[in-house]
Structures are given as C-alpha cells and as structure tokens.
XYZ file of C-alpha atoms in Angstrom:
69
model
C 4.120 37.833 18.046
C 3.464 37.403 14.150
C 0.262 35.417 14.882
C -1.393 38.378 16.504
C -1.167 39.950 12.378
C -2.018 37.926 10.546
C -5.741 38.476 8.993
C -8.500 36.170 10.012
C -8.455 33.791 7.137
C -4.938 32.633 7.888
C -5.570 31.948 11.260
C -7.918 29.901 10.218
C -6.871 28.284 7.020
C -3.065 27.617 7.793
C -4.362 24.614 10.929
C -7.098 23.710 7.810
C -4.308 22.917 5.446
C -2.085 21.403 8.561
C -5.177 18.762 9.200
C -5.945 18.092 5.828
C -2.254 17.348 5.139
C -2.010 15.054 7.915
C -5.313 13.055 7.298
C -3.823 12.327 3.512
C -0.147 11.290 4.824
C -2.258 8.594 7.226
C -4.706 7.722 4.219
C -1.722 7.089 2.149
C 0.469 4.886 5.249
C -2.961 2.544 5.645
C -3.416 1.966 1.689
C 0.687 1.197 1.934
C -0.035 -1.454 4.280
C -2.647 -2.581 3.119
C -1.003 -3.083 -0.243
C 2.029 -4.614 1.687
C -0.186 -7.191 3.756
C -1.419 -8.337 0.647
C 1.631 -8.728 -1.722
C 3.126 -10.604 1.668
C 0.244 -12.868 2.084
C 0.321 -13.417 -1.643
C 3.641 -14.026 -1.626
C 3.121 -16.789 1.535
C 0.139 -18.270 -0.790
C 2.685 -18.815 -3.790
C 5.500 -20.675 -1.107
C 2.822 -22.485 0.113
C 1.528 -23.941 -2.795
C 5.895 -24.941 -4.021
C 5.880 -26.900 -0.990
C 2.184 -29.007 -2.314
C 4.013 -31.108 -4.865
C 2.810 -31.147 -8.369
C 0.667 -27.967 -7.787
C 0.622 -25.433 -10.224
C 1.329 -22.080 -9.045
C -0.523 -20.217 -11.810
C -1.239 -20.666 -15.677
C 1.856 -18.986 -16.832
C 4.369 -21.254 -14.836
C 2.101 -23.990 -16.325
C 3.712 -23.074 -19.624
C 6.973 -22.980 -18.662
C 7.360 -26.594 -17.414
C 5.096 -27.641 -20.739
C 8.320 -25.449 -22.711
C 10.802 -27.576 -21.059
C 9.661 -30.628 -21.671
C-alpha cells in the first residue's frame, strides 16, 4: 500500500490540510447564510414597510417621489 511510504510528515500533514480545508468550506457556508438571512429579512423589512402607507422606505426613495412631483 502507498501509505506504508510515504515519510512521516505526509502522514501527518496530508489529514492537517484535509481538516483545515474542511473547517474553511463550513466557515464560509455559515457566513453565506448568515449573509442570506439577513438580505432576506431585510428584504421582508422593506415589503413590510410598502404595505404601511405613506412610509418611507429609505432617504433615497424619498427623493424619487419629491422628483416626480
């Protein structure tokens, strides 16, 4: 078997790499949902606050309606 040659430092460093690896894919999926949970729940604020009448969503929408008038 080829794992019975290889030097010391392989054996050990190739499952190092392997966990290491694996801990930053699952770092990255949590800060993706946690970025996704918050662009959602933003973007349940922003319907939300269409369905208030007369409420201004933000400063820049403020502008708008001010333009069309």
């Amino acid at each position: 078997m080829i794992w019975n040659e290889w030097v010391l430092v392989f054996k050990i460093g190739t499952p190092l790499v392997y966990i290491a690896f694996t801990v930053t894919q699952w770092q990255q999926a949590y800060l993706y949902m946690k970025l996704m949970r918050r662009e959602l729940e933003e973007q349940f604020r922003k319907i939300a606050l269409k369905e208030v009448e007369g409420h201004s969503l933000s400063p820049h929408e403020e502008k708008v309606k001010e333009k069309e008038k």
